Short mmCIF file of C-alpha atoms in Angstrom, two decimals:
data_model
loop_
_atom_site.label_atom_id
_atom_site.label_comp_id
_atom_site.label_asym_id
_atom_site.label_seq_id
_atom_site.Cartn_x
_atom_site.Cartn_y
_atom_site.Cartn_z
CA MET A 18 100.99 197.38 19.81
CA VAL A 19 99.63 193.94 20.72
CA LYS A 20 100.68 192.55 17.37
CA SER A 21 104.30 193.65 17.89
CA SER A 22 104.38 191.98 21.31
CA PHE A 23 103.12 188.73 19.76
CA GLN A 24 105.85 188.91 17.08
CA ASP A 25 108.51 189.54 19.72
CA ARG A 26 107.39 186.50 21.72
CA ARG A 27 107.31 184.31 18.60
CA ARG A 28 110.85 185.42 17.73
CA ILE A 29 112.22 183.59 20.81
CA PRO A 30 111.51 179.83 20.50
CA SER A 31 113.08 178.28 23.63
CA HIS A 32 112.20 174.70 22.65
CA PRO A 33 109.72 172.96 20.26
CA ARG A 34 107.01 172.71 22.91
CA MET A 35 107.11 176.43 23.72
CA ALA A 36 107.24 177.35 20.04
CA LYS A 37 104.20 175.17 19.33
CA ARG A 38 102.26 176.74 22.22
CA SER A 39 103.13 180.25 21.10
CA LEU A 40 101.96 179.35 17.59
CA MET A 41 98.61 178.19 18.96
CA GLU A 42 98.27 181.40 20.96
CA GLU A 43 99.01 183.41 17.82
CA ASN A 44 96.32 181.51 15.91
CA GLU A 45 93.77 182.29 18.63
CA TYR A 46 94.84 185.94 18.57
CA LEU A 47 94.42 186.09 14.80
CA LEU A 48 90.92 184.62 15.05
CA TYR A 49 90.02 187.14 17.75
CA TRP A 50 91.49 189.97 15.67
CA MET A 51 89.57 188.95 12.55
CA ARG A 52 86.30 188.84 14.50
CA ASN A 53 86.56 192.51 15.49
#
């Protein structure tokens, strides 16, 4: 469920800055997901 929401948000890159931030958030989410 959470993963799909992350994919949906990444699918809409408004501008480079937002896309970069979303990518960073996804990296943090992946690290958190791998820990559990």
